Amino acid sequence: SSGINAEWPLRPGGKKRFEGVDVRIRVRGGGATARIYAIRQALSKSLVAYYQKFVDETSKKEIKDILLNYDKSMLVADPRRCEPKKFGGPGARARYQKSYR
């Protein structure tokens, strides 16, 4: 739909590397695009963890570097969150209009 695919983490490393891996991911909350980004990140992190635990450290480092070079958001979460609303206005930063007369 938006050009983002949940299978992107498999592209840079090649699908052959991950044939024996079975992954199940459950996502809750957020919109369609946010869910796809969450799936991409979960898949990338799980592949790195799998390589660390069951294969060896050098291939784990290699996969991690490939994923980071391809797209940093695959392993590093975006820290931006919605700013909370404050009093004296309709939103976080906007203030109510002032009338002098």
PDB file of N, CA, C and O in Angstrom, residues 43-77:
ATOM      1  N   LEU A  43      10.940  -8.340  13.674  1.00  0.00           N
ATOM      2  CA  LEU A  43      11.558  -9.372  12.841  1.00  0.00           C
ATOM      3  C   LEU A  43      13.077  -9.195  12.790  1.00  0.00           C
ATOM      4  O   LEU A  43      13.831 -10.156  12.977  1.00  0.00           O
ATOM      5  N   SER A  44      13.530  -7.952  12.604  1.00  0.00           N
ATOM      6  CA  SER A  44      14.968  -7.674  12.549  1.00  0.00           C
ATOM      7  C   SER A  44      15.651  -8.024  13.860  1.00  0.00           C
ATOM      8  O   SER A  44      16.687  -8.698  13.882  1.00  0.00           O
ATOM      9  N   LYS A  45      15.063  -7.564  14.974  1.00  0.00           N
ATOM     10  CA  LYS A  45      15.658  -7.824  16.286  1.00  0.00           C
ATOM     11  C   LYS A  45      15.673  -9.310  16.604  1.00  0.00           C
ATOM     12  O   LYS A  45      16.626  -9.819  17.193  1.00  0.00           O
ATOM     13  N   SER A  46      14.595 -10.006  16.220  1.00  0.00           N
ATOM     14  CA  SER A  46      14.546 -11.445  16.503  1.00  0.00           C
ATOM     15  C   SER A  46      15.580 -12.211  15.679  1.00  0.00           C
ATOM     16  O   SER A  46      16.183 -13.171  16.176  1.00  0.00           O
ATOM     17  N   LEU A  47      15.821 -11.780  14.434  1.00  0.00           N
ATOM     18  CA  LEU A  47      16.831 -12.447  13.607  1.00  0.00           C
ATOM     19  C   LEU A  47      18.232 -12.248  14.193  1.00  0.00           C
ATOM     20  O   LEU A  47      19.031 -13.188  14.239  1.00  0.00           O
ATOM     21  N   VAL A  48      18.506 -11.037  14.675  1.00  0.00           N
ATOM     22  CA  VAL A  48      19.807 -10.761  15.294  1.00  0.00           C
ATOM     23  C   VAL A  48      19.962 -11.602  16.567  1.00  0.00           C
ATOM     24  O   VAL A  48      21.009 -12.208  16.808  1.00  0.00           O
ATOM     25  N   ALA A  49      18.899 -11.671  17.381  1.00  0.00           N
ATOM     26  CA  ALA A  49      18.941 -12.462  18.623  1.00  0.00           C
ATOM     27  C   ALA A  49      19.113 -13.950  18.321  1.00  0.00           C
ATOM     28  O   ALA A  49      19.856 -14.651  19.019  1.00  0.00           O
ATOM     29  N   TYR A  50      18.442 -14.426  17.264  1.00  0.00           N
ATOM     30  CA  TYR A  50      18.554 -15.835  16.860  1.00  0.00           C
ATOM     31  C   TYR A  50      20.000 -16.162  16.476  1.00  0.00           C
ATOM     32  O   TYR A  50      20.549 -17.180  16.893  1.00  0.00           O
ATOM     33  N   TYR A  51      20.601 -15.278  15.678  1.00  0.00           N
ATOM     34  CA  TYR A  51      21.986 -15.511  15.260  1.00  0.00           C
ATOM     35  C   TYR A  51      22.949 -15.474  16.437  1.00  0.00           C
ATOM     36  O   TYR A  51      23.918 -16.210  16.480  1.00  0.00           O
ATOM     37  N   GLN A  52      22.665 -14.605  17.415  1.00  0.00           N
ATOM     38  CA  GLN A  52      23.528 -14.522  18.590  1.00  0.00           C
ATOM     39  C   GLN A  52      23.434 -15.801  19.427  1.00  0.00           C
ATOM     40  O   GLN A  52      24.430 -16.319  19.904  1.00  0.00           O
ATOM     41  N   LYS A  53      22.214 -16.321  19.574  1.00  0.00           N
ATOM     42  CA  LYS A  53      22.003 -17.464  20.454  1.00  0.00           C
ATOM     43  C   LYS A  53      22.347 -18.797  19.797  1.00  0.00           C
ATOM     44  O   LYS A  53      22.939 -19.675  20.426  1.00  0.00           O
ATOM     45  N   PHE A  54      21.959 -18.980  18.520  1.00  0.00           N
ATOM     46  CA  PHE A  54      22.078 -20.299  17.900  1.00  0.00           C
ATOM     47  C   PHE A  54      23.168 -20.435  16.846  1.00  0.00           C
ATOM     48  O   PHE A  54      23.537 -21.543  16.486  1.00  0.00           O
ATOM     49  N   VAL A  55      23.682 -19.326  16.320  1.00  0.00           N
ATOM     50  CA  VAL A  55      24.732 -19.441  15.301  1.00  0.00           C
ATOM     51  C   VAL A  55      26.040 -18.974  15.941  1.00  0.00           C
ATOM     52  O   VAL A  55      26.520 -19.617  16.858  1.00  0.00           O
ATOM     53  N   ASP A  56      26.638 -17.895  15.473  1.00  0.00           N
ATOM     54  CA  ASP A  56      27.865 -17.387  16.105  1.00  0.00           C
ATOM     55  C   ASP A  56      27.898 -15.873  16.072  1.00  0.00           C
ATOM     56  O   ASP A  56      27.135 -15.224  15.357  1.00  0.00           O
ATOM     57  N   GLU A  57      28.780 -15.320  16.876  1.00  0.00           N
ATOM     58  CA  GLU A  57      28.852 -13.864  17.085  1.00  0.00           C
ATOM     59  C   GLU A  57      29.249 -13.112  15.814  1.00  0.00           C
ATOM     60  O   GLU A  57      28.756 -12.018  15.570  1.00  0.00           O
ATOM     61  N   THR A  58      30.136 -13.695  15.003  1.00  0.00           N
ATOM     62  CA  THR A  58      30.597 -12.987  13.795  1.00  0.00           C
ATOM     63  C   THR A  58      29.466 -12.827  12.777  1.00  0.00           C
ATOM     64  O   THR A  58      29.311 -11.747  12.200  1.00  0.00           O
ATOM     65  N   SER A  59      28.678 -13.894  12.566  1.00  0.00           N
ATOM     66  CA  SER A  59      27.565 -13.771  11.613  1.00  0.00           C
ATOM     67  C   SER A  59      26.463 -12.880  12.166  1.00  0.00           C
ATOM     68  O   SER A  59      25.773 -12.196  11.412  1.00  0.00           O
ATOM     69  N   LYS A  60      26.299 -12.852  13.502  1.00  0.00           N
ATOM     70  CA  LYS A  60      25.336 -11.938  14.129  1.00  0.00           C
ATOM     71  C   LYS A  60      25.751 -10.499  13.862  1.00  0.00           C
ATOM     72  O   LYS A  60      24.938  -9.659  13.477  1.00  0.00           O
ATOM     73  N   LYS A  61      27.041 -10.198  14.052  1.00  0.00           N
ATOM     74  CA  LYS A  61      27.563  -8.845  13.812  1.00  0.00           C
ATOM     75  C   LYS A  61      27.392  -8.470  12.342  1.00  0.00           C
ATOM     76  O   LYS A  61      27.018  -7.339  12.025  1.00  0.00           O
ATOM     77  N   GLU A  62      27.648  -9.433  11.465  1.00  0.00           N
ATOM     78  CA  GLU A  62      27.519  -9.211  10.034  1.00  0.00           C
ATOM     79  C   GLU A  62      26.071  -8.849   9.662  1.00  0.00           C
ATOM     80  O   GLU A  62      25.827  -7.880   8.947  1.00  0.00           O
ATOM     81  N   ILE A  63      25.109  -9.612  10.185  1.00  0.00           N
ATOM     82  CA  ILE A  63      23.682  -9.352   9.900  1.00  0.00           C
ATOM     83  C   ILE A  63      23.249  -8.015  10.485  1.00  0.00           C
ATOM     84  O   ILE A  63      22.523  -7.257   9.854  1.00  0.00           O
ATOM     85  N   LYS A  64      23.716  -7.725  11.699  1.00  0.00           N
ATOM     86  CA  LYS A  64      23.370  -6.464  12.355  1.00  0.00           C
ATOM     87  C   LYS A  64      23.879  -5.281  11.527  1.00  0.00           C
ATOM     88  O   LYS A  64      23.159  -4.300  11.322  1.00  0.00           O
ATOM     89  N   ASP A  65      25.108  -5.366  11.044  1.00  0.00           N
ATOM     90  CA  ASP A  65      25.679  -4.297  10.219  1.00  0.00           C
ATOM     91  C   ASP A  65      24.908  -4.129   8.908  1.00  0.00           C
ATOM     92  O   ASP A  65      24.654  -3.004   8.476  1.00  0.00           O
ATOM     93  N   ILE A  66      24.534  -5.258   8.288  1.00  0.00           N
ATOM     94  CA  ILE A  66      23.763  -5.208   7.034  1.00  0.00           C
ATOM     95  C   ILE A  66      22.440  -4.491   7.273  1.00  0.00           C
ATOM     96  O   ILE A  66      22.049  -3.602   6.513  1.00  0.00           O
ATOM     97  N   LEU A  67      21.736  -4.861   8.359  1.00  0.00           N
ATOM     98  CA  LEU A  67      20.433  -4.252   8.655  1.00  0.00           C
ATOM     99  C   LEU A  67      20.565  -2.771   8.998  1.00  0.00           C
ATOM    100  O   LEU A  67      19.753  -1.956   8.566  1.00  0.00           O
ATOM    101  N   LEU A  68      21.585  -2.402   9.773  1.00  0.00           N
ATOM    102  CA  LEU A  68      21.784  -1.000  10.141  1.00  0.00           C
ATOM    103  C   LEU A  68      22.142  -0.147   8.929  1.00  0.00           C
ATOM    104  O   LEU A  68      21.696   0.988   8.812  1.00  0.00           O
ATOM    105  N   ASN A  69      22.945  -0.683   8.013  1.00  0.00           N
ATOM    106  CA  ASN A  69      23.304   0.050   6.800  1.00  0.00           C
ATOM    107  C   ASN A  69      22.105   0.205   5.874  1.00  0.00           C
ATOM    108  O   ASN A  69      21.958   1.210   5.192  1.00  0.00           O
ATOM    109  N   TYR A  70      21.238  -0.822   5.849  1.00  0.00           N
ATOM    110  CA  TYR A  70      20.057  -0.802   4.981  1.00  0.00           C
ATOM    111  C   TYR A  70      19.051   0.228   5.481  1.00  0.00           C
ATOM    112  O   TYR A  70      18.590   1.064   4.726  1.00  0.00           O
ATOM    113  N   ASP A  71      18.701   0.164   6.790  1.00  0.00           N
ATOM    114  CA  ASP A  71      17.761   1.118   7.387  1.00  0.00           C
ATOM    115  C   ASP A  71      17.893   1.047   8.904  1.00  0.00           C
ATOM    116  O   ASP A  71      17.632   0.000   9.499  1.00  0.00           O
ATOM    117  N   LYS A  72      18.300   2.152   9.524  1.00  0.00           N
ATOM    118  CA  LYS A  72      18.559   2.172  10.964  1.00  0.00           C
ATOM    119  C   LYS A  72      17.303   1.877  11.786  1.00  0.00           C
ATOM    120  O   LYS A  72      17.379   1.314  12.867  1.00  0.00           O
ATOM    121  N   SER A  73      16.118   2.250  11.254  1.00  0.00           N
ATOM    122  CA  SER A  73      14.873   2.055  12.012  1.00  0.00           C
ATOM    123  C   SER A  73      14.509   0.580  12.172  1.00  0.00           C
ATOM    124  O   SER A  73      13.578   0.248  12.894  1.00  0.00           O
ATOM    125  N   MET A  74      15.238  -0.304  11.492  1.00  0.00           N
ATOM    126  CA  MET A  74      14.956  -1.729  11.647  1.00  0.00           C
ATOM    127  C   MET A  74      15.402  -2.259  13.008  1.00  0.00           C
ATOM    128  O   MET A  74      14.845  -3.227  13.505  1.00  0.00           O
ATOM    129  N   LEU A  75      16.432  -1.647  13.599  1.00  0.00           N
ATOM    130  CA  LEU A  75      16.923  -2.117  14.894  1.00  0.00           C
ATOM    131  C   LEU A  75      16.779  -1.079  16.007  1.00  0.00           C
ATOM    132  O   LEU A  75      16.800  -1.428  17.175  1.00  0.00           O
ATOM    133  N   VAL A  76      16.642   0.192  15.634  1.00  0.00           N
ATOM    134  CA  VAL A  76      16.565   1.262  16.630  1.00  0.00           C
ATOM    135  C   VAL A  76      15.169   1.879  16.583  1.00  0.00           C
ATOM    136  O   VAL A  76      14.716   2.324  15.531  1.00  0.00           O
ATOM    137  N   ALA A  77      14.478   1.915  17.733  1.00  0.00           N
ATOM    138  CA  ALA A  77      13.121   2.453  17.791  1.00  0.00           C
ATOM    139  C   ALA A  77      13.123   3.975  17.682  1.00  0.00           C
ATOM    140  O   ALA A  77      14.083   4.633  18.071  1.00  0.00           O
TER     141      ALA A  77
END
